[in-house]
Short mmCIF file of C-alpha atoms and ligand atoms in Angstrom, two decimals:
data_model
loop_
_atom_site.label_atom_id
_atom_site.label_comp_id
_atom_site.label_asym_id
_atom_site.label_seq_id
_atom_site.Cartn_x
_atom_site.Cartn_y
_atom_site.Cartn_z
CA MET A 97 -14.22 25.75 25.91
CA ARG A 98 -14.38 21.72 26.29
CA ASP A 99 -11.51 21.91 23.46
CA THR A 100 -8.89 23.83 25.67
CA MET A 101 -10.05 22.08 28.62
CA LEU A 102 -9.24 18.80 26.86
CA LYS A 103 -5.98 19.56 25.20
CA ASN A 104 -4.41 20.80 28.65
CA LYS A 105 -5.25 17.20 30.21
CA ARG A 106 -3.26 15.79 27.57
CA ILE A 107 -1.16 13.56 28.76
CA PRO A 108 3.02 13.20 27.34
CA ASP A 109 4.06 10.51 24.95
CA ASP A 110 6.14 8.33 27.73
CA ILE A 111 3.30 8.06 30.37
CA VAL A 112 1.68 4.76 30.02
CA LEU A 113 -2.01 4.55 29.53
CA TYR A 114 -4.45 2.99 32.56
CA ASN A 115 -7.70 3.78 31.34
CA ALA A 116 -7.51 3.84 27.78
CA VAL A 117 -8.09 0.49 25.62
CA SER A 118 -4.58 -1.09 24.14
CA ILE A 119 -4.29 -0.86 20.50
CA ASP A 120 -1.04 -3.15 18.88
CA GLU A 121 1.21 -1.38 16.92
CA SER A 122 0.03 -4.33 14.18
CA ASN A 123 -3.27 -3.88 14.14
CA PRO A 124 -4.90 -3.33 11.25
CA ALA A 125 -7.35 -1.44 11.41
CA ILE A 126 -6.88 1.66 13.78
CA MET A 127 -4.28 3.70 15.56
CA ARG A 128 -3.50 5.71 18.87
CA ILE A 129 -2.36 9.14 18.28
CA LYS A 130 -0.59 8.98 21.93
CA ASP A 131 -0.09 12.53 22.59
CA LYS A 132 -3.68 13.30 21.76
CA CYS A 133 -4.94 10.76 24.21
CA ILE A 134 -6.31 12.27 27.71
CA ASP A 135 -6.28 8.53 28.84
CA CYS A 136 -10.17 9.23 29.52
CA GLY A 137 -11.35 5.37 29.23
CA LEU A 138 -14.26 6.16 27.34
CA CYS A 139 -12.90 4.19 24.51
CA LYS A 140 -12.58 0.60 26.71
CA THR A 141 -16.04 1.82 28.20
CA ILE A 142 -17.73 1.59 24.80
CA CYS A 143 -15.35 -1.49 23.68
CA GLU A 144 -16.90 -2.92 26.71
CA LYS A 145 -20.34 -2.28 26.71
CA ARG A 146 -20.94 -3.04 23.10
CA GLN A 147 -18.54 -6.30 22.87
CA LYS A 148 -19.62 -7.42 26.18
CA ILE A 149 -16.01 -9.00 26.98
CA LYS A 150 -14.12 -7.74 29.94
CA ASN A 151 -10.34 -7.52 28.72
CA ILE A 152 -10.90 -7.78 24.98
CA CYS A 153 -8.88 -4.86 25.13
CA ASP A 154 -5.52 -6.56 25.45
CA GLY A 155 -4.95 -5.40 21.71
CA LYS A 156 -5.10 -9.19 20.56
CA ALA A 157 -8.62 -9.68 21.19
CA CYS A 158 -9.65 -6.53 19.07
CA VAL A 159 -12.33 -7.51 16.48
CA TYR A 160 -11.00 -3.88 14.56
CA CYS A 161 -14.87 -2.25 14.72
CA GLY A 162 -13.63 0.90 15.67
CA GLN A 163 -16.29 1.65 18.22
CA CYS A 164 -13.27 3.02 20.11
CA LEU A 165 -12.51 5.78 17.84
CA GLN A 166 -16.15 6.64 17.67
CA ALA A 167 -16.31 6.93 20.95
CA CYS A 168 -12.65 9.15 21.63
CA PRO A 169 -13.57 12.92 22.26
CA VAL A 170 -10.25 14.21 21.32
CA GLY A 171 -9.44 12.50 18.07
CA ALA A 172 -6.77 10.15 19.57
CA ILE A 173 -8.01 6.99 17.92
CA VAL A 174 -7.93 6.79 14.01
CA PRO A 175 -8.25 4.83 11.21
CA LYS A 176 -4.86 3.63 10.22
CA ASN A 177 -3.90 5.13 6.72
CA ASP A 178 -4.28 3.25 3.55
CA VAL A 179 -4.30 6.53 1.59
CA ASP A 180 -0.03 6.03 1.02
CA LYS A 181 -0.65 2.65 -0.82
CA PHE A 182 -3.10 4.07 -3.42
CA THR A 183 -0.87 7.46 -4.56
CA ASN A 184 2.11 5.07 -5.09
CA ALA A 185 0.24 3.29 -7.58
CA LEU A 186 -0.97 5.86 -9.01
CA ARG A 187 3.03 6.73 -9.29
CA LEU A 188 3.42 3.42 -10.86
CA GLY A 189 1.22 3.89 -13.28
CA LYS A 190 -1.17 1.71 -12.28
CA ILE A 191 -4.95 1.55 -13.16
CA CYS A 192 -6.99 2.40 -9.93
CA ILE A 193 -10.52 1.05 -9.60
CA VAL A 194 -12.66 2.09 -6.67
CA TYR A 195 -16.19 0.79 -5.44
CA THR A 196 -17.85 2.04 -2.48
CA ALA A 197 -20.04 0.62 0.12
CA PRO A 198 -23.55 1.60 0.53
CA ALA A 199 -23.33 3.18 3.88
CA VAL A 200 -20.46 5.76 2.71
CA ARG A 201 -23.23 8.03 0.36
CA VAL A 202 -25.40 8.73 3.26
CA ALA A 203 -22.64 9.87 5.68
CA ILE A 204 -19.90 11.40 3.84
CA GLY A 205 -21.93 14.79 2.92
CA ASP A 206 -22.16 15.23 6.82
CA ALA A 207 -18.48 16.45 6.55
CA PHE A 208 -19.01 18.88 4.03
CA ASN A 209 -22.02 21.19 5.42
CA MET A 210 -24.14 19.07 3.53
CA PRO A 211 -27.45 18.40 5.83
CA LYS A 212 -27.11 15.36 7.87
CA ALA A 213 -27.59 11.66 6.18
CA SER A 214 -27.67 13.73 2.64
CA PHE A 215 -27.66 11.10 -0.06
CA ALA A 216 -24.39 12.10 -1.95
CA GLN A 217 -24.16 9.34 -4.15
CA GLY A 218 -23.41 11.22 -7.28
CA LYS A 219 -20.87 13.65 -5.73
CA LEU A 220 -18.78 10.80 -4.05
CA ILE A 221 -18.49 9.43 -7.49
CA THR A 222 -17.36 12.67 -9.01
CA ALA A 223 -14.79 13.37 -6.14
CA LEU A 224 -13.29 9.74 -6.51
CA ARG A 225 -12.66 10.25 -10.40
CA LYS A 226 -11.11 13.91 -9.56
CA LEU A 227 -9.06 12.07 -7.23
CA GLY A 228 -7.49 9.66 -10.30
CA PHE A 229 -9.44 6.54 -10.19
CA SER A 230 -9.89 5.24 -13.73
CA TYR A 231 -13.33 3.56 -12.92
CA VAL A 232 -15.69 4.10 -10.00
CA LEU A 233 -18.09 1.08 -8.96
CA ASP A 234 -20.71 0.03 -7.34
CA VAL A 235 -20.50 -2.50 -3.93
CA THR A 236 -24.34 -3.06 -4.32
CA ILE A 237 -22.75 -5.73 -7.25
CA GLY A 238 -20.85 -7.54 -4.54
CA ALA A 239 -24.32 -7.32 -2.14
CA ASP A 240 -26.80 -8.37 -5.05
CA LEU A 241 -23.77 -11.78 -5.56
CA THR A 242 -24.18 -12.54 -1.45
CA VAL A 243 -27.87 -11.93 -1.54
CA VAL A 244 -28.08 -14.92 -4.53
CA GLU A 245 -25.50 -17.06 -2.69
CA GLU A 246 -26.32 -16.49 0.74
CA ALA A 247 -30.15 -17.13 0.08
CA THR A 248 -29.26 -20.08 -2.31
CA GLU A 249 -27.25 -21.29 0.28
CA LEU A 250 -29.68 -21.17 3.53
CA VAL A 251 -32.45 -23.05 1.53
CA LYS A 252 -30.02 -25.68 0.52
CA ARG A 253 -28.82 -25.73 4.28
CA ILE A 254 -32.74 -26.19 5.37
CA LYS A 255 -33.86 -28.85 2.43
CA ASN A 256 -31.05 -31.10 3.67
CA ASN A 257 -31.35 -30.75 7.06
CA ASP A 258 -27.88 -29.28 7.33
CA VAL A 259 -26.32 -26.95 10.66
CA LEU A 260 -28.84 -24.11 11.39
CA PRO A 261 -29.22 -21.92 12.05
CA MET A 262 -27.18 -19.98 9.38
CA PHE A 263 -25.54 -16.68 10.28
CA THR A 264 -24.18 -14.02 8.08
CA SER A 265 -20.67 -13.53 7.55
CA CYS A 266 -20.64 -10.40 5.54
CA CYS A 267 -19.47 -8.69 8.61
CA PRO A 268 -15.73 -9.17 9.28
CA SER A 269 -15.92 -7.88 13.29
CA TRP A 270 -18.48 -10.47 14.02
CA VAL A 271 -16.66 -13.34 11.59
CA LYS A 272 -13.39 -12.65 14.02
CA TYR A 273 -15.61 -12.39 17.43
CA ALA A 274 -17.13 -15.91 16.45
CA GLU A 275 -13.52 -16.58 15.95
CA ASN A 276 -12.15 -15.77 18.95
CA PHE A 277 -14.75 -15.94 21.46
CA TYR A 278 -17.19 -18.72 20.28
CA PRO A 279 -15.58 -21.27 17.47
CA GLU A 280 -17.82 -23.70 18.07
CA VAL A 281 -20.69 -21.64 15.95
CA LEU A 282 -18.44 -21.51 13.00
CA PRO A 283 -19.79 -24.27 11.47
CA ASN A 284 -23.13 -22.14 11.73
CA LEU A 285 -21.73 -19.03 9.36
CA SER A 286 -22.75 -18.83 5.85
CA THR A 287 -19.51 -19.51 3.43
CA CYS A 288 -20.39 -16.22 1.42
CA LYS A 289 -17.64 -14.02 1.29
CA SER A 290 -18.67 -10.44 2.16
CA PRO A 291 -19.99 -8.11 -0.20
CA ILE A 292 -16.65 -6.18 -0.27
CA SER A 293 -14.66 -9.63 -1.01
CA MET A 294 -16.75 -10.61 -3.35
CA GLN A 295 -16.47 -7.65 -5.45
CA GLY A 296 -12.80 -7.79 -5.37
CA ALA A 297 -12.93 -11.50 -6.57
CA ILE A 298 -15.18 -10.32 -9.45
CA VAL A 299 -13.35 -7.32 -10.41
CA LYS A 300 -10.14 -9.08 -10.46
CA GLU A 301 -11.48 -12.28 -12.37
CA TYR A 302 -14.61 -10.86 -14.57
CA PHE A 303 -14.39 -7.39 -14.77
CA CYS A 304 -10.44 -7.31 -16.41
CA GLN A 305 -11.20 -10.06 -18.52
CA LYS A 306 -14.15 -8.08 -20.19
CA LEU A 307 -11.80 -4.89 -20.19
CA ASN A 308 -8.96 -6.27 -21.29
CA LEU A 309 -7.18 -5.30 -18.40
CA ASN A 310 -4.39 -6.86 -17.06
CA PRO A 311 -5.12 -7.62 -13.41
CA ASN A 312 -0.92 -7.14 -12.27
CA ASN A 313 -1.52 -3.69 -13.57
CA ILE A 314 -4.71 -2.77 -11.70
CA PHE A 315 -4.74 -1.39 -7.79
CA THR A 316 -7.96 -2.25 -6.26
CA VAL A 317 -9.91 0.40 -3.58
CA ALA A 318 -12.63 -0.39 -1.41
CA ILE A 319 -14.04 2.86 0.12
CA THR A 320 -15.58 1.39 3.35
CA PRO A 321 -17.93 2.93 6.79
CA CYS A 322 -15.72 -0.02 8.27
CA THR A 323 -12.52 0.12 9.86
CA SER A 324 -13.03 -3.73 9.89
CA LYS A 325 -12.49 -4.26 6.30
CA LYS A 326 -9.26 -3.01 6.38
CA TYR A 327 -8.28 -5.95 8.48
CA GLU A 328 -10.40 -8.28 6.60
CA VAL A 329 -8.72 -7.77 3.29
CA THR A 330 -5.29 -8.59 4.88
CA ARG A 331 -7.16 -12.22 5.52
CA LYS A 332 -4.91 -14.36 2.61
CA GLU A 333 -8.35 -16.02 1.96
CA LEU A 334 -9.98 -12.74 0.52
CA PRO A 335 -7.46 -11.58 -1.79
CA GLY A 336 -8.75 -8.71 -4.63
CA THR A 337 -8.85 -5.60 -2.83
CA ASP A 338 -5.64 -3.79 -2.42
CA ALA A 339 -6.79 -1.03 -0.14
CA VAL A 340 -9.53 -0.14 2.14
CA PHE A 341 -10.41 4.04 2.87
CA THR A 342 -13.09 4.39 5.62
CA THR A 343 -15.20 7.14 4.64
CA LEU A 344 -13.05 9.21 7.26
CA GLU A 345 -10.10 8.83 5.62
CA LEU A 346 -11.81 9.53 1.98
CA ILE A 347 -13.11 13.08 3.17
CA GLU A 348 -9.18 13.73 4.67
CA LEU A 349 -8.24 13.03 0.90
CA ILE A 350 -11.22 15.20 -0.47
CA GLN A 351 -10.16 17.84 1.51
CA LYS A 352 -6.40 17.87 1.49
CA ASN A 353 -7.23 18.18 -2.54
CA LYS A 354 -9.37 20.99 -2.05
CA ILE A 355 -12.37 19.24 -3.93
CA ASP A 356 -15.22 21.48 -3.23
CA PHE A 357 -17.43 18.52 -2.39
CA LYS A 358 -20.65 19.95 -1.80
CA ASN A 359 -20.57 21.91 -5.09
CA LEU A 360 -19.74 18.94 -7.14
CA GLU A 361 -21.51 18.14 -10.58
CA ASP A 362 -23.45 14.54 -10.04
CA GLY A 363 -21.52 11.44 -11.61
CA GLU A 364 -22.42 8.36 -12.42
CA PHE A 365 -21.12 4.98 -11.71
CA ASP A 366 -19.41 2.91 -14.82
CA THR A 367 -21.88 0.51 -15.98
CA LEU A 368 -19.99 -2.85 -15.87
CA LEU A 369 -20.42 -3.32 -11.60
CA GLY A 370 -21.92 -0.20 -11.13
CA ASN A 371 -25.91 -0.83 -11.04
CA GLY A 372 -26.67 -3.00 -8.27
CA SER A 373 -30.44 -3.41 -7.03
CA GLY A 374 -32.49 -2.03 -4.16
CA SER A 375 -31.32 -4.69 -2.12
CA GLY A 376 -27.89 -4.54 -2.26
CA ILE A 377 -28.28 -0.47 -1.05
CA ILE A 378 -29.81 -1.37 1.86
CA PHE A 379 -27.35 -3.86 3.04
CA GLY A 380 -25.97 -0.99 4.92
CA ASN A 381 -28.55 -1.15 7.08
CA THR A 382 -29.30 -3.24 10.45
CA GLY A 383 -31.69 -5.55 8.97
CA GLY A 384 -31.13 -5.05 5.54
CA VAL A 385 -29.30 -8.30 4.61
CA THR A 386 -32.44 -10.18 6.24
CA GLU A 387 -34.38 -8.61 3.93
CA ALA A 388 -32.67 -8.75 0.92
CA VAL A 389 -32.20 -12.52 1.48
CA VAL A 390 -35.92 -13.17 2.27
CA ARG A 391 -36.99 -11.59 -1.35
CA THR A 392 -34.48 -14.13 -2.97
CA VAL A 393 -35.32 -16.82 -0.51
CA TYR A 394 -38.59 -16.11 -1.66
CA LYS A 395 -38.26 -16.18 -5.34
CA ILE A 396 -36.25 -19.63 -4.86
CA LEU A 397 -39.09 -21.44 -2.90
CA THR A 398 -41.93 -20.32 -4.73
CA ASN A 399 -41.11 -19.51 -8.18
CA GLY A 400 -44.14 -16.61 -8.17
CA ASN A 401 -43.73 -12.80 -7.71
CA ILE A 402 -42.66 -10.94 -4.33
CA PRO A 403 -45.63 -9.47 -2.80
CA ASP A 404 -45.36 -5.36 -1.50
CA ASP A 405 -45.12 -6.64 2.30
CA LEU A 406 -41.97 -7.71 1.66
CA LEU A 407 -40.36 -4.46 -0.50
CA GLN A 408 -40.71 -3.19 2.99
CA LEU A 409 -40.20 -5.99 6.03
CA ASN A 410 -41.02 -3.75 8.97
CA PRO A 411 -40.41 -6.33 11.36
CA VAL A 412 -36.71 -6.40 10.88
CA ARG A 413 -36.26 -2.37 10.24
CA GLY A 414 -35.25 -0.39 12.92
CA LEU A 415 -32.55 0.55 15.68
CA ASP A 416 -33.87 -2.54 18.13
CA TYR A 417 -31.01 -4.68 19.39
CA VAL A 418 -32.71 -7.86 18.20
CA LYS A 419 -35.66 -7.94 15.69
CA GLU A 420 -37.55 -11.16 14.89
CA LEU A 421 -39.07 -12.70 11.60
CA ASN A 422 -42.09 -15.06 11.48
CA LEU A 423 -42.97 -15.54 7.70
CA ASN A 424 -45.31 -17.61 6.14
CA ILE A 425 -43.76 -18.71 2.60
CA LYS A 426 -46.72 -20.49 0.96
CA GLY A 427 -46.76 -23.10 3.87
CA PHE A 428 -43.33 -22.89 5.36
CA GLN A 429 -42.65 -20.77 8.42
CA LEU A 430 -39.45 -18.80 8.06
CA LYS A 431 -37.93 -18.11 11.71
CA ALA A 432 -35.01 -14.93 11.52
CA ALA A 433 -33.59 -12.99 13.75
CA VAL A 434 -31.55 -9.91 13.33
CA VAL A 435 -28.76 -8.56 15.89
CA ASN A 436 -28.08 -4.85 16.04
CA GLN A 437 -24.56 -4.53 18.16
CA ILE A 438 -22.48 -7.58 18.75
CA SER A 439 -23.48 -8.06 22.45
CA SER A 440 -27.08 -8.83 21.74
CA ILE A 441 -25.73 -12.18 20.06
CA ILE A 442 -24.14 -13.47 23.44
CA PRO A 443 -28.27 -14.62 24.62
CA LEU A 444 -28.52 -16.17 21.05
CA LEU A 445 -25.45 -18.19 21.31
CA HIS A 446 -26.50 -19.75 24.67
CA ASP A 447 -29.95 -20.71 22.99
CA ILE A 448 -27.71 -22.25 20.06
CA ASN A 449 -25.50 -24.44 22.61
CA GLU A 450 -28.43 -25.36 24.49
CA GLY A 451 -30.19 -26.47 21.59
CA LYS A 452 -32.92 -24.20 22.16
CA CYS A 453 -32.49 -21.47 19.14
CA PRO A 454 -35.40 -21.47 17.16
CA TYR A 455 -34.44 -19.52 13.95
CA HIS A 456 -33.19 -20.61 10.09
CA PHE A 457 -31.32 -17.39 10.02
CA ILE A 458 -29.40 -14.69 11.95
CA GLU A 459 -28.21 -11.75 10.66
CA VAL A 460 -25.29 -9.89 12.72
CA MET A 461 -23.49 -6.90 12.54
CA ASN A 462 -21.23 -5.65 14.92
CA CYS A 463 -21.87 -1.94 14.79
CA TYR A 464 -25.19 -0.24 16.30
CA GLY A 465 -27.74 0.21 12.92
CA GLY A 466 -25.37 -1.77 11.19
CA CYS A 467 -22.79 -0.59 8.93
CA ILE A 468 -24.15 3.02 8.67
CA GLY A 469 -22.93 3.00 12.15
CA GLY A 470 -19.18 2.04 11.37
CA GLY A 471 -16.20 3.08 12.97
CA GLY A 472 -15.22 4.74 10.10
CA GLN A 473 -18.17 7.07 9.58
CA PRO A 474 -18.37 10.32 10.53
CA LYS A 475 -18.75 10.65 14.18
CA SER A 476 -21.91 11.23 15.88
CA LEU A 477 -22.44 12.20 19.15
CA PRO A 478 -23.66 10.31 22.05
CA ASN A 479 -26.85 12.79 22.40
CA ASN A 480 -27.82 12.75 18.29
CA GLU A 481 -26.56 9.05 17.48
CA LYS A 482 -30.10 7.92 17.20
CA GLU A 483 -31.45 10.55 15.15
CA ILE A 484 -28.37 10.32 12.75
CA LYS A 485 -28.30 6.39 12.38
CA SER A 486 -32.70 6.71 11.85
CA LYS A 487 -31.85 9.77 9.45
CA ARG A 488 -29.01 7.26 7.10
CA MET A 489 -31.22 4.50 7.37
CA ASN A 490 -34.02 6.28 5.74
CA ALA A 491 -31.79 7.64 2.88
CA LEU A 492 -30.81 3.80 1.98
CA TYR A 493 -34.63 2.71 2.12
CA LYS A 494 -35.84 5.59 -0.07
CA ASN A 495 -33.17 5.10 -2.44
CA ASP A 496 -34.26 1.19 -2.77
CA ASN A 497 -37.64 2.29 -3.01
CA SER A 498 -36.76 4.57 -6.04
CA LYS A 499 -35.04 2.16 -7.94
CA LYS A 500 -36.30 0.08 -10.91
CA ILE A 501 -34.36 -3.04 -9.96
CA ARG A 502 -35.24 -3.94 -6.12
CA LEU A 503 -34.44 -7.59 -5.98
CA SER A 504 -30.78 -9.30 -6.64
CA HIS A 505 -31.57 -11.75 -8.80
CA GLN A 506 -33.28 -9.80 -11.17
CA ASN A 507 -30.45 -7.73 -11.21
CA PRO A 508 -29.44 -8.10 -14.96
CA GLU A 509 -25.71 -7.21 -14.00
CA ILE A 510 -26.09 -10.36 -11.95
CA VAL A 511 -28.03 -12.66 -14.28
CA LYS A 512 -25.16 -11.67 -16.97
CA ILE A 513 -21.90 -12.43 -14.11
CA TYR A 514 -23.61 -15.97 -13.77
CA CYS A 515 -24.75 -16.69 -17.76
CA ASP A 516 -21.16 -15.57 -18.75
CA LEU A 517 -18.68 -17.01 -15.14
CA LEU A 518 -20.27 -18.67 -12.51
CA GLU A 519 -23.18 -21.09 -14.06
CA GLU A 520 -25.54 -21.14 -11.09
CA PRO A 521 -25.17 -19.93 -7.53
CA LEU A 522 -23.11 -22.23 -5.27
CA SER A 523 -21.27 -23.94 -8.62
CA LYS A 524 -17.89 -25.29 -8.53
CA LYS A 525 -16.80 -21.74 -9.32
CA ALA A 526 -18.60 -19.34 -7.84
CA LYS A 527 -17.32 -21.39 -4.09
CA ASP A 528 -13.92 -21.08 -5.82
CA LEU A 529 -14.08 -17.06 -6.35
CA LEU A 530 -17.08 -16.50 -3.95
CA HIS A 531 -16.81 -18.60 -0.62
CA THR A 532 -14.55 -18.86 2.22
CA TYR A 533 -13.90 -20.70 5.07
CA TYR A 534 -13.00 -19.46 9.08
CA ILE A 535 -10.14 -20.26 11.77
CA ASP A 536 -10.52 -21.19 14.98
CA SER A 537 -8.36 -18.69 16.86
CA SER A 538 -9.65 -19.15 20.50
CA ASN A 539 -6.51 -19.67 21.68
CA ILE A 540 -5.28 -15.71 21.74
CA GLY A 541 -4.95 -15.60 25.35
CA GLU A 542 -2.59 -18.73 25.46
FE1 LIG B 657 -18.25 -3.28 9.52
FE2 LIG B 657 -20.73 -3.12 9.30
FE3 LIG B 657 -19.48 -4.59 11.07
FE4 LIG B 657 -19.57 -2.14 11.75
S1 LIG B 657 -21.66 -3.70 11.19
S2 LIG B 657 -17.57 -3.89 11.43
S3 LIG B 657 -19.12 -0.92 9.39
S4 LIG B 657 -19.31 -4.29 8.65
#
């Protein structure tokens, strides 16, 4: 009934949209199917509410998070589809390598009549192999590398009295938001690339070398909950990943290929770059990056065994918009904050400006819930959003809890990558491959 009503309201292609968010043709992440749009304005409302910047919707100021897509009641905003790039690569005989972000595995089953937030990792791997990928890897490896580099960078900044608080940098929408609207805090951003960009760099440099593959003959795809990653991989300083599919595009591809996802056998990741730690898996949740980084910071500062309460860091878990951590690590008082949804960062940015910010470390995720609530995930309805997100979060925490290796720095794969290639965290090689820089783009309106 509601669908019929909405259908009747559809507007002709040549009518100007007054209420809808504006999406440039050049937007690398999302696009509008204009004849589906009913100009209801829900996309603009969510953008203004969650980004807290009026007129952000002028296209150029877009941070590519796809929350407008999640809000659209008629499916008129969709991810820009990258699937053709992959089918072309297959046709050209390229070796296709895929790596999947943590949050995808707890959402994809929703589209295939599985119980909400099922942990569908095994079926996801099998589906990706059926689609033609020669290697199926896990972005939890990139996340483990991020943890080790970021924890080392944080301790170095604290010891050297360098720029603090240090912000996380794994959310490309947050990075773009800072570049567009608050360039004065760019020195506060960790220089670490995101897990996906670290994974792409390591695949092309390390994986290819280990397996004797020609990097020019491979094609890499990241599967993400995030429309913004489509933008991230277009940044010239972040090479390595050739295409990004959101969970939504992957679902469509699986359906198109008539793969019976629900009844697939469970598969396993490849052994090289396929076994991330529990810390890598919780990256998908708001607070997960902080919890993972704190585990490794503890190791760096004390060289001791991690106490049990750091393996379930309750102050940074849950769906509050801002969470605070005050942790005594053998006499050092570490203060951190977790920002869950981008608009909640604004008061903290004002505090920093006034020199009143008490934190050493601040995690910022654009999307409510973190990446499990990314713009490229299967949609939840406003009335069940919290419930669905809590279930996805719990599924990732449960998986962390079940892992033998829960600490990034203890992951044997990570130890080996440092031994074979990177030498140590923040080495020249690590900085070349795993770190980046930012660009003041606050002149977007000029
Ligand atoms: Fe993408 Fe995650 Fe950031 Fe959302 S929170 S924009 S899903 S990286």
